[in-house]
Coordinates of C-alpha atoms in Angstrom, one line a residue:
Chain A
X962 CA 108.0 85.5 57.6
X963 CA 110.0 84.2 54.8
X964 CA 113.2 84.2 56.7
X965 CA 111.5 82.0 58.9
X966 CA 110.3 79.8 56.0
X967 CA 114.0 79.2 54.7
X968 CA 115.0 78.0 58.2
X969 CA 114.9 74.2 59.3
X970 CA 111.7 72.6 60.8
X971 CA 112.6 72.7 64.5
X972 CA 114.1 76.3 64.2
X973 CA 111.1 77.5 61.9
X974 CA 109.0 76.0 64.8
X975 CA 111.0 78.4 67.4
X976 CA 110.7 81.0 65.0
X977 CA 106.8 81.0 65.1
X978 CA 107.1 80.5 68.6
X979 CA 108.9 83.4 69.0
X980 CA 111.1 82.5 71.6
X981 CA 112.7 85.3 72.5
X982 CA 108.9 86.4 73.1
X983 CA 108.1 84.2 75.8
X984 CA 111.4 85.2 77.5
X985 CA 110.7 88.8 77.2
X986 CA 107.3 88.4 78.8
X987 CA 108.6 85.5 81.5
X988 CA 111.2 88.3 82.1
X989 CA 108.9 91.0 82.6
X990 CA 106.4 89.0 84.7
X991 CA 109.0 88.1 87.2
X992 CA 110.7 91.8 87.4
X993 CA 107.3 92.6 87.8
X994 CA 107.1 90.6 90.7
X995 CA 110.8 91.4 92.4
X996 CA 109.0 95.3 91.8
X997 CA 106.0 94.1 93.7
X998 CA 108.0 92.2 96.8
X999 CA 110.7 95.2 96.8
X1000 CA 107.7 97.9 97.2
X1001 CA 106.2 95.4 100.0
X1002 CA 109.5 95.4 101.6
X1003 CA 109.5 99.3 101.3
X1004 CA 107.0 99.8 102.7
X1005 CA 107.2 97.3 105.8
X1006 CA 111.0 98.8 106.6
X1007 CA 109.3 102.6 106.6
X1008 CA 106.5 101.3 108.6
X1009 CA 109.2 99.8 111.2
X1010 CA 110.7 103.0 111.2
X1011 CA 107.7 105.0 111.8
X1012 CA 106.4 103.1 114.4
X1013 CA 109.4 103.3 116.7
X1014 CA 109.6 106.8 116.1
X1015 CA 108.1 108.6 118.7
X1016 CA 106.7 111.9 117.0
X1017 CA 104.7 109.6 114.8
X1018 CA 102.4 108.8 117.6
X1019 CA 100.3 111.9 117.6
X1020 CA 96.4 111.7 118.8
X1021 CA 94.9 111.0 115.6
X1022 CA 97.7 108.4 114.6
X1023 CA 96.7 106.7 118.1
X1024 CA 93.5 107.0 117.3
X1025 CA 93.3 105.7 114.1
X1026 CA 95.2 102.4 115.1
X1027 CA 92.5 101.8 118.4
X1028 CA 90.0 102.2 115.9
X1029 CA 91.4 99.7 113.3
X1030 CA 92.4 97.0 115.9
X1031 CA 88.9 97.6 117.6
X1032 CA 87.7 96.6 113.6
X1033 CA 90.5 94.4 113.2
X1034 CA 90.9 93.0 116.0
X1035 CA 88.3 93.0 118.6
X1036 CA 85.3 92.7 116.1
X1037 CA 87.1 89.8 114.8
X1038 CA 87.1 87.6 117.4
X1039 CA 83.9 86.0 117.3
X1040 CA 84.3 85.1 113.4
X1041 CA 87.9 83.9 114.6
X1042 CA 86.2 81.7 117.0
X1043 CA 83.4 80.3 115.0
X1044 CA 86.0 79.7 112.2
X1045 CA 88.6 77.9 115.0
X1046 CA 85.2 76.1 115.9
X1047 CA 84.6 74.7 112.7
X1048 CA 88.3 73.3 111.9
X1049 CA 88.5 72.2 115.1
X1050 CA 85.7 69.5 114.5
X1051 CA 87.1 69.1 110.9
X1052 CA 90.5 68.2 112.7
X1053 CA 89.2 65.6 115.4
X1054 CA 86.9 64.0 113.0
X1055 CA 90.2 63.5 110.5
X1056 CA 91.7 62.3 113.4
X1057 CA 89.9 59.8 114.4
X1058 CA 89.2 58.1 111.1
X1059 CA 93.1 58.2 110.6
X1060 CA 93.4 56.6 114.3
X1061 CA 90.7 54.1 113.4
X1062 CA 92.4 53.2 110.2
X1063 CA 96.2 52.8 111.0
X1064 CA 94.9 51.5 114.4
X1065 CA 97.7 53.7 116.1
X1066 CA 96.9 54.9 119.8
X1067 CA 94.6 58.0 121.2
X1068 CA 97.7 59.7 122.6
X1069 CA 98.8 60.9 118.9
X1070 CA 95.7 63.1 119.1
X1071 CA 96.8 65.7 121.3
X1072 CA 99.8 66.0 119.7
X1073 CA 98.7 66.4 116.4
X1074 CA 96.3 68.7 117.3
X1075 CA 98.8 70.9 118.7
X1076 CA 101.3 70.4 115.8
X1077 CA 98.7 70.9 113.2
X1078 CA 96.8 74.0 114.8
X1079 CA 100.1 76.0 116.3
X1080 CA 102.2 75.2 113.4
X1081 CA 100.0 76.0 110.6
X1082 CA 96.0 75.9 110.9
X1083 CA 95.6 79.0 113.5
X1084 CA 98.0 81.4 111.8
X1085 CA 96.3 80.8 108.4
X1086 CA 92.9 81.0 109.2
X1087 CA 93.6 83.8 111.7
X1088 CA 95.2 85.3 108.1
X1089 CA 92.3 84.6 106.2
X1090 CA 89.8 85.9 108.9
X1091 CA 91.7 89.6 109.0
X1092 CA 91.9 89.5 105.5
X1093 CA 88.2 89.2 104.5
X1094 CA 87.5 91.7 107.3
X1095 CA 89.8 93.8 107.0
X1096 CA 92.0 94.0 104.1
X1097 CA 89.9 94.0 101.9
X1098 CA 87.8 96.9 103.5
X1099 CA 91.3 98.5 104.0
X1100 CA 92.0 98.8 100.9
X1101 CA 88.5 99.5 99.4
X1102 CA 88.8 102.4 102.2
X1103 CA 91.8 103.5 100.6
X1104 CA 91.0 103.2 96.9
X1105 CA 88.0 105.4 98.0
X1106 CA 89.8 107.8 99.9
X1107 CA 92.6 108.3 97.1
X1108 CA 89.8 109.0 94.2
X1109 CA 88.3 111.7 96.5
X1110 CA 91.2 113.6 97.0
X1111 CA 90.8 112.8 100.6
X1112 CA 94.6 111.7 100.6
X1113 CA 95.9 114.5 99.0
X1114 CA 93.7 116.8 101.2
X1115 CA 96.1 115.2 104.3
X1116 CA 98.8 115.8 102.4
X1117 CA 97.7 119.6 102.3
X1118 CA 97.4 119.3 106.3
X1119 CA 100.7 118.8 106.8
X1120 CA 99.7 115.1 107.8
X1121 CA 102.1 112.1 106.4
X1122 CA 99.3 110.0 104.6
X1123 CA 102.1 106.7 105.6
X1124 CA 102.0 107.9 109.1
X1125 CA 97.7 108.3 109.2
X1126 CA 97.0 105.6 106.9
X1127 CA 99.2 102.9 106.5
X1128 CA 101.5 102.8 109.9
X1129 CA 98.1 102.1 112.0
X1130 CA 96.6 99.7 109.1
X1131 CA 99.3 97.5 109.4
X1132 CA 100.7 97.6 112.5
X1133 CA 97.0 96.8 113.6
X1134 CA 96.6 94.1 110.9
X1135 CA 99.6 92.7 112.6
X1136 CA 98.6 92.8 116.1
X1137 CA 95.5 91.4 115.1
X1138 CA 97.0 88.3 113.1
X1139 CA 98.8 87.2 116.1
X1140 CA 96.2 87.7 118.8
X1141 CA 93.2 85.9 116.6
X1142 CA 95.7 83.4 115.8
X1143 CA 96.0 82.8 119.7
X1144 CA 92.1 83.0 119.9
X1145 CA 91.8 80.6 117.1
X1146 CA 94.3 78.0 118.4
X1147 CA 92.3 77.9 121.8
X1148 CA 89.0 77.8 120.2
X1149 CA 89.8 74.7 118.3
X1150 CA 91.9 72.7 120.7
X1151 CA 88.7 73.8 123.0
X1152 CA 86.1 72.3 120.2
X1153 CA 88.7 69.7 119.3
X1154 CA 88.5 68.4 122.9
X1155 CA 84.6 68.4 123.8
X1156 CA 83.5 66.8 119.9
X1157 CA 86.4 63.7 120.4
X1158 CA 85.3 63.2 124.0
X1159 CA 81.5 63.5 122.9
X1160 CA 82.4 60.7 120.6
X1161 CA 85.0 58.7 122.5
X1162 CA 87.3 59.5 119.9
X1163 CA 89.1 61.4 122.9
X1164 CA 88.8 59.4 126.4
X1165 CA 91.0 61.0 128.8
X1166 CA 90.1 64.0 131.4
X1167 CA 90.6 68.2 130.1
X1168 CA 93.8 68.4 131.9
X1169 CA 95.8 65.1 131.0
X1170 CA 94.8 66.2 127.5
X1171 CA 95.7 69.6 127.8
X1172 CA 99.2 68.3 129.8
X1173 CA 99.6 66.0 126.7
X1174 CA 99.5 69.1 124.4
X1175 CA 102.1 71.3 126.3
X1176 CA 104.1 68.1 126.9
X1177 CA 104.9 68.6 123.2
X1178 CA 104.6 71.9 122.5
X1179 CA 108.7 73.4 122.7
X1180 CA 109.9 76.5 122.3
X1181 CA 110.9 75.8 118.7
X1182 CA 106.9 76.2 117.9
X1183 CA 106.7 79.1 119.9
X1184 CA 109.5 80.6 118.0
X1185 CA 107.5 79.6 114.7
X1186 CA 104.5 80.6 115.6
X1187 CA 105.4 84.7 116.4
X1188 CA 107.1 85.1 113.2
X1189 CA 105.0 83.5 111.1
X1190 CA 101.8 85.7 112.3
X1191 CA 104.0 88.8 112.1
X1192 CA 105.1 88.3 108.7
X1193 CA 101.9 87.3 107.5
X1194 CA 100.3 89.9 108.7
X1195 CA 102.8 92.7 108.0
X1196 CA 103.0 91.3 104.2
X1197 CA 98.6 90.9 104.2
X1198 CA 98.9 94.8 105.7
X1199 CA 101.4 95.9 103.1
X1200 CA 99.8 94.6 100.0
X1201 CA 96.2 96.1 100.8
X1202 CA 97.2 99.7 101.6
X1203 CA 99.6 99.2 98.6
X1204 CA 96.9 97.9 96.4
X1205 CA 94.7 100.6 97.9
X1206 CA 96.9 103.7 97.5
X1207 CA 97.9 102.9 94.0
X1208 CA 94.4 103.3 92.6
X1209 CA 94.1 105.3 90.1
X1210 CA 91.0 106.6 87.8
X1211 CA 87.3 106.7 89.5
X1212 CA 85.5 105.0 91.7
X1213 CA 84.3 102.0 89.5
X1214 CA 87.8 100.5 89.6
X1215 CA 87.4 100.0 93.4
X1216 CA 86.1 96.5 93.4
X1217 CA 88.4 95.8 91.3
X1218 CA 91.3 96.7 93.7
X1219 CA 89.0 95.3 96.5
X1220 CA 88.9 91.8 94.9
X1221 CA 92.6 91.3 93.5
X1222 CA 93.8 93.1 97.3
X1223 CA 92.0 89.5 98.5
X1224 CA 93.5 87.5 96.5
X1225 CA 97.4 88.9 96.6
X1226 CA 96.8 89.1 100.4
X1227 CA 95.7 85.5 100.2
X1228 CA 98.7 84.5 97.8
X1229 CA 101.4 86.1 99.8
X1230 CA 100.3 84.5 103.2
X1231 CA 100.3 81.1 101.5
X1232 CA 103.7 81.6 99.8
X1233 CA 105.1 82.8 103.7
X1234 CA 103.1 80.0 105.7
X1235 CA 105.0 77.3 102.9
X1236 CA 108.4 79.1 102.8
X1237 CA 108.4 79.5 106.6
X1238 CA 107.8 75.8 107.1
X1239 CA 110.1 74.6 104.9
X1240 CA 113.0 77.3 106.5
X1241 CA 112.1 76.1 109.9
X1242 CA 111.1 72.7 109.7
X1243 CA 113.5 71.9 106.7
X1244 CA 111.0 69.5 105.5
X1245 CA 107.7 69.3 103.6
X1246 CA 105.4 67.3 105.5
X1247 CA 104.2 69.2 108.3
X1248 CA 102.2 67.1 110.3
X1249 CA 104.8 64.3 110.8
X1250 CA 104.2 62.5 114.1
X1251 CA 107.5 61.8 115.9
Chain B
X299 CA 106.5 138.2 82.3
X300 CA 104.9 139.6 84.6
X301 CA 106.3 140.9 87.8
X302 CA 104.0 142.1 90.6
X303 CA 106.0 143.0 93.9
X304 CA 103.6 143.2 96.8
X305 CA 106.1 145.3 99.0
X306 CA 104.4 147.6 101.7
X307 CA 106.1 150.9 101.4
X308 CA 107.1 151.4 104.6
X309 CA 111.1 153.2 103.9
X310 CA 111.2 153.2 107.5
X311 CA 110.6 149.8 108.1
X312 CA 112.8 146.8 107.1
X313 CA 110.8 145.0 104.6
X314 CA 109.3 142.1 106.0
X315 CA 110.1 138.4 105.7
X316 CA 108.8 136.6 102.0
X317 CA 106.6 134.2 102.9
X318 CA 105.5 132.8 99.5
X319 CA 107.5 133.5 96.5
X320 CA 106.9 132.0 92.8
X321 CA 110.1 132.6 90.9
X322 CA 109.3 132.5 87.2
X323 CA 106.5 130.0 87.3
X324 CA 104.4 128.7 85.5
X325 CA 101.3 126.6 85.9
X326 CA 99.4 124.8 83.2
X327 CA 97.0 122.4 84.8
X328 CA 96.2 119.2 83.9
X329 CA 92.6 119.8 82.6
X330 CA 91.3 122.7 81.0
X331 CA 89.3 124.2 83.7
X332 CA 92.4 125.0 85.2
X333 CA 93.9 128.1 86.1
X334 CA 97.0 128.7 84.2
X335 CA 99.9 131.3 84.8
X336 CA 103.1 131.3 82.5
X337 CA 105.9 133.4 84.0
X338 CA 105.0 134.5 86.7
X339 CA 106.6 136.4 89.5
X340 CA 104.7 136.8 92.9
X341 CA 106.2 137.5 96.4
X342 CA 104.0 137.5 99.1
X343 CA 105.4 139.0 102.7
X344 CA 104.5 139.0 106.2
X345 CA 101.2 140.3 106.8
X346 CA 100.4 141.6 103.3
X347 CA 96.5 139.9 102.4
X348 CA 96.5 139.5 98.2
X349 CA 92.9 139.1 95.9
X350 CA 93.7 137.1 93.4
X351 CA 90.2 137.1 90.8
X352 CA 90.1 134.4 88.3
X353 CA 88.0 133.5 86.0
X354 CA 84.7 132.1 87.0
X355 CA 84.7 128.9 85.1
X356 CA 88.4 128.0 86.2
X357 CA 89.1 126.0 88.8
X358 CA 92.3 127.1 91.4
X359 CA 93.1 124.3 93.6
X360 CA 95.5 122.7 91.6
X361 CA 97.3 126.1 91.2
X362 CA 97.0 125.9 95.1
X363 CA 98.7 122.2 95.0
X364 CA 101.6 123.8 93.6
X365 CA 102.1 126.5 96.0
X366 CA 101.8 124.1 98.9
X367 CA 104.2 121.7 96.8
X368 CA 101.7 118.9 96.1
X369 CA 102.1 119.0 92.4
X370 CA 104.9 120.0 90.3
X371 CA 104.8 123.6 88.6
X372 CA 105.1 123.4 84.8
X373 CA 108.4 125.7 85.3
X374 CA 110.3 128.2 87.3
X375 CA 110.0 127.5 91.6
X376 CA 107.8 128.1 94.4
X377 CA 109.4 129.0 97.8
X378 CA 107.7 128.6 101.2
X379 CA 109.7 130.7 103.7
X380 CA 112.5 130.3 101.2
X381 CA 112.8 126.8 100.9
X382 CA 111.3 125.0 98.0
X383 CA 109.6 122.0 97.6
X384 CA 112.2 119.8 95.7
X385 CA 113.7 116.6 96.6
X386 CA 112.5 114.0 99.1
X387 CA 112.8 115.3 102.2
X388 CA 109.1 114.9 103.3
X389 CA 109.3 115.2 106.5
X390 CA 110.4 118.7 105.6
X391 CA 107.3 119.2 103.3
X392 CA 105.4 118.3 105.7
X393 CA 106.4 120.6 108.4
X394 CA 106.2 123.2 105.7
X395 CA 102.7 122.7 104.7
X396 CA 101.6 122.4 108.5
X397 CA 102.4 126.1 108.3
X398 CA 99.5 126.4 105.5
X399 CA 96.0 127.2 106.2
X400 CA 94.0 126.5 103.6
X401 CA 89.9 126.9 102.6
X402 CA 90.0 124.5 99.7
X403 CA 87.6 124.6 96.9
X404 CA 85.4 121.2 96.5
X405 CA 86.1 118.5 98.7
X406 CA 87.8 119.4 101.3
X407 CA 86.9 116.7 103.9
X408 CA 87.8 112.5 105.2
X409 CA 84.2 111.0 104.8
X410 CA 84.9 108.6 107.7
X411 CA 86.1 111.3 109.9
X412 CA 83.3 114.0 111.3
X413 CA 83.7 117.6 111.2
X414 CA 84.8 118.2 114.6
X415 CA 87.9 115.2 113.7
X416 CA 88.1 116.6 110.2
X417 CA 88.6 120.1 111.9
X418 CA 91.3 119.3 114.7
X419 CA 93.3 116.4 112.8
X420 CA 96.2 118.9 111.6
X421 CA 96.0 120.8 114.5
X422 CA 96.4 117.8 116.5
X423 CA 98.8 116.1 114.8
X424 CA 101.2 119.2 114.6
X425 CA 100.2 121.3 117.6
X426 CA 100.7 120.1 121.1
X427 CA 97.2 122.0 122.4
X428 CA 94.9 123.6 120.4
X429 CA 91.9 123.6 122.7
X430 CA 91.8 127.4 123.4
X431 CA 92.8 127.6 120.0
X432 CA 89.4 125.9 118.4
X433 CA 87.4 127.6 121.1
X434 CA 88.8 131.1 120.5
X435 CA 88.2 130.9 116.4
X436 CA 85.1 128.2 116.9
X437 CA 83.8 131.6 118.9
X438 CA 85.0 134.2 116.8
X439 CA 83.0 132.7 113.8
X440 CA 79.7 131.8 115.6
X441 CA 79.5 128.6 116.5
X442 CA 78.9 127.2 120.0
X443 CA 80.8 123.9 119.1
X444 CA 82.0 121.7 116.8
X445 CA 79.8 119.7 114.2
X446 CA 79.8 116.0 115.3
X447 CA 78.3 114.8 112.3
X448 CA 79.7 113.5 109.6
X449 CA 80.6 116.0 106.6
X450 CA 77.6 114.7 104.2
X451 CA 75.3 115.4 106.9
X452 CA 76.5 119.2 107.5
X453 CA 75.2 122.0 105.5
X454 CA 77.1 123.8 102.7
X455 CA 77.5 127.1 104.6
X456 CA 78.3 125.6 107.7
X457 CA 81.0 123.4 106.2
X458 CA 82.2 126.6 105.3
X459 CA 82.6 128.1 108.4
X460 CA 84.4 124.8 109.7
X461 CA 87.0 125.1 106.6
X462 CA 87.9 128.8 108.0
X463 CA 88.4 127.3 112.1
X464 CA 90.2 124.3 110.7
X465 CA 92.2 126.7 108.1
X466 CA 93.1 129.6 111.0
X467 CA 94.0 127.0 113.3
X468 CA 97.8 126.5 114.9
X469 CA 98.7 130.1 113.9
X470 CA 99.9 129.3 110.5
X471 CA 102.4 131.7 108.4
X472 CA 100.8 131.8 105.3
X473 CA 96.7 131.2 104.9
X474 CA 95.4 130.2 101.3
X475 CA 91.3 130.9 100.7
X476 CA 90.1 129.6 97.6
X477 CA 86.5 130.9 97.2
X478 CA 86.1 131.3 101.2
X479 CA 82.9 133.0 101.3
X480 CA 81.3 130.2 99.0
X481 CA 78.4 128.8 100.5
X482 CA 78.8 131.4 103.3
X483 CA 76.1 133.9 104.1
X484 CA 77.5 137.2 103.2
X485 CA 76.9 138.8 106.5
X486 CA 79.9 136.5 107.6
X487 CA 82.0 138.3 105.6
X488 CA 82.7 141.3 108.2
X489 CA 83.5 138.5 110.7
X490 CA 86.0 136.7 108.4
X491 CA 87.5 139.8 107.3
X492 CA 88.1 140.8 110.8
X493 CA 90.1 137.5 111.4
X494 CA 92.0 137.8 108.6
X495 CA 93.3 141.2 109.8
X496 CA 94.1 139.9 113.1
X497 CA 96.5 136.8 111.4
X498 CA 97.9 139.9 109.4
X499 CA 98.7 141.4 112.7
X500 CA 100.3 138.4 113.7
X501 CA 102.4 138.2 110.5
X502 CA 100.4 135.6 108.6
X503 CA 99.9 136.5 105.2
X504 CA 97.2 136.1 103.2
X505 CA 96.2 134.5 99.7
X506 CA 92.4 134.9 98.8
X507 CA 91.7 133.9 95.7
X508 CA 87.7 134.5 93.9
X509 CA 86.0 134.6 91.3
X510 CA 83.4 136.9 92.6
X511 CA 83.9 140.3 90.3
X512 CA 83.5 142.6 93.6
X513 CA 83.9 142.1 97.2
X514 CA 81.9 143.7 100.3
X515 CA 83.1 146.9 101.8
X516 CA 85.3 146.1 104.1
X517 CA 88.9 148.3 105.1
X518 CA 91.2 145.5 105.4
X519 CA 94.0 146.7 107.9
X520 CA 96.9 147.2 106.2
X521 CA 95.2 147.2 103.0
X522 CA 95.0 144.5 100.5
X523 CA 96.6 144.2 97.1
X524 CA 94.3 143.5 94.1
X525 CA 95.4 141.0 91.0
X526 CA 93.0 139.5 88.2
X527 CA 94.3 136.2 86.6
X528 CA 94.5 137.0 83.0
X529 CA 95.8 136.0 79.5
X530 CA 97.7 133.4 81.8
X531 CA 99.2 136.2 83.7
X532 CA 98.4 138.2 86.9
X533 CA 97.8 142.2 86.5
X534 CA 97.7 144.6 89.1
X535 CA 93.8 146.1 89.3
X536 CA 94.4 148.3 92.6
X537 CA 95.5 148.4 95.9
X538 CA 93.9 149.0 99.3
X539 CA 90.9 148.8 97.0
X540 CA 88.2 147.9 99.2
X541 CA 85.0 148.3 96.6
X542 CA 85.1 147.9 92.9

């Protein structure tokens, strides 16, 4: 402290500050991170390996991935349509005040609907649908199954616990991204539809609205839309088995794991929705009508 | 040191393939119920069926990690068919410890999974049929069928008897019992002992490790080898004893 005292104002200041400090942690937080990504990435190359490998596929792997997607997947559908549902009024209403208020013609509707729901609104949700229910429960089943010894009783088997556990989690987490993302799209172009033409925001026939939506629609979206849900998905997958297999102590730090799983998942699909836009659409705003 | 060899004497013979080996080893747990060796020597062959007694109030399954490669040894090795468990070839780890049956001590079962699934998952996932298999032991140890339920809703004793079909299943080389007649009514033990001998026939050999102080009378065919966990070491205490 005196050696700090001698120095100059601005330097003492930088002193107390302890610059080199902040640095240290700022360094440590972002290795920390590159450590997280790199043990994502880790783990999504082994689980690409594993899956094409045929031996992997034994009866109870099989089973254990028809039982997650029938969780994941088929269980999820009606809370992926209720949620596609809900934005799709959200959408139409926002669309009509914003035709109402520029006073630019009903034909931008469909368009924007498909732009808005195919680019980004039915991937995310369909994100956000898997992982409240099923990440989460993933890796609380995890967490719970690594402080019972349950995981290291497979290991005794002879059974991979990356093969049992985590190949089917997240292989089905992945199937199930891209198919409620498809279910969610339709449900809200479907709600989208029926609200605007219950309040004239929408006047023209099912079909020339639905020929107006794949008049636009190009394969560039198409090509968008398959990564983007795979990614997601693999990444929501990855983080919650991580998060879930890395537990360590007794069963009263499993909500804990269970409530920052949500929120990484939650984070990293954000961060892959926005960095996938901007790759593909090499620009920020989205929802630009051409 | 210690050094117990476990060699039939058959001059005749050839002396039969090791099976388990612990080279030097020691073991000292990480808690303080746990049983603890310090340099150790143990080989195990074909067909040979070894009591190890410990202590009451120690625990063995983490002495049972080790041999099946799950946890480290403090020092010296442990070879499985003479290959150890170093490195990161997994895949070979895990085709090693496929060749483990094991009764495990505590838990021993996937809560979400019922008996029947907890029973046949290694089996099925290593084995290409093991139908006739789970019939034949399923039958040999008095049960019609499989539990359905799940494991918290199974008795104790017949939880038990599951452990020994899911431990004896996909004719494994080496077969690990920690306490295997716990929970288990002891007129099972005839049955059980029977088994064992016929795996010994087979060339399995046999670790069964208890803390009861005497066992039923039972001539196990060829006859065991006796060893008592003590002062960190394992001492000889008879062979082909059958009654103590």
């Amino acid at each position: 402290m005196q050696a700090i005292r001698e120095l100059p104002k601005p330097l003492r200041l930088l002193g107390i500050l302890n610059p080199l400090g902040v640095v240290e942690a700022l360094g440590r937080a972002f290795m920390g991170r590159c450590g997280s990504i790199a043990a994502i990435l880790a783990v999504l190359w082994g689980t690409a390996i594993l899956i094409i490998r045929p031996s992997t596929w034994t009866p109870p792997v099989r089973s254990v991935l028809s039982r997650q997607l029938l969780f994941t997947a088929v269980d999820g559908v009606l809370s992926g349509v209720r949620f596609g549902a809900a934005v799709g009024v959200v959408v139409i209403v926002q669309a009509a005040i914003w035709i109402d208020t520029l006073g630019i013609a009903q034909g931008v509707i469909a368009p924007m609907m498909w732009r808005g729901i195919v680019r980004e609104l039915a991937p995310l949700l369909a994100c956000l649908v898997v992982i409240g229910r099923s990440c989460i429960p993933i890796a609380t089943e995890l967490a719970t199954m690594m402080v019972n010894g349950e995981v290291e009783l497979l290991d005794a088997e002879g059974v991979d616990p990356m093969t049992y556990l985590v190949v089917p989690r997240i292989l089905s987490v992945v199937i199930s991204v891209f198919c409620l993302a498809i279910i969610i799209a339709t449900s809200m172009v479907a709600t989208g539809y029926m609200l605007g033409w219950a309040v004239d925001a929408i006047r023209v026939d099912l079909w020339t609205f639905l020929e107006g939506i794949f008049r636009q629609a190009n394969a560039r979206d198409l090509i968008f839309f398959v990564p983007k849900t795979i990614i997601a998905g693999a990444f929501a997958g990855a983080i919650c088995c991580i998060d879930g297999l890395n537990v360590r102590g007794t069963m009263t730090d499993i909500p804990r794991v269970a409530s920052r799983t949500g929120i990484r998942a939650l984070t990293a699909v954000l961060a892959i929705s926005a960095i996938l836009s901007v790759v593909f659409y090499g620009r920020f705003l989205m929802l630009k009508i051409v | 040191m210690s050094v117990v060899q476990t060699e039939t004497e058959q001059p005749v013979a050839p002396p039969k393939a090791v099976v388990l080996e612990l080279r030097d080893f020691s073991f000292h747990g990480s808690s303080e119920n746990s049983v603890r060796f310090t340099d150790i020597n143990l080989i195990v062959r074909e067909g040979e069926l070894i009591f190890i007694q410990v202590d009451p109030r120690l625990k063995s399954r983490e002495f049972v990690s080790v041999i099946q490669g799950l946890k480290p040894a403090t020092r010296g090795k442990v070879l499985f068919q003479d290959c150890d468990w170093e490195g990161n070839d997994h895949d070979r780890h895990f085709r090693m410890r496929s060749k483990i049956g094991r009764v495990y001590e505590g838990h021993a079962w996937v809560a979400n999974l019922n008996v029947a699934e907890n029973v046949t998952l290694p089996g099925l996932h290593h084995c290409v049929s093991i139908e006739n298999d789970v019939q034949h032991w399923a039958k040999r140890f008095g049960l019609t069928q499989l539990s359905n339920k799940r494991p918290a809703f199974v008795e104790p004793s017949q939880l038990q008897i599951h452990q020994w079909i899911r431990a004896f299943l996909c004719k494994p080389s080496l077969l690990v019992l920690e306490q295997p007649m716990h929970y288990a009514s002891s007129t099972m033990f005839p049955v059980l002992a029977e088994a064992i001998d016929e795996v010994r026939q087979a060339g399995c050999a046999v670790l069964w490790i208890t803390n009861n102080p005497g066992f039923p009378d039972h001539s196990f065919d060829p006859s065991a080898t006796y060893l008592r966990a003590e002062s960190e070491n394992l001492v000889a205490f008879g062979e082909g004893m059958n009654d103590e």
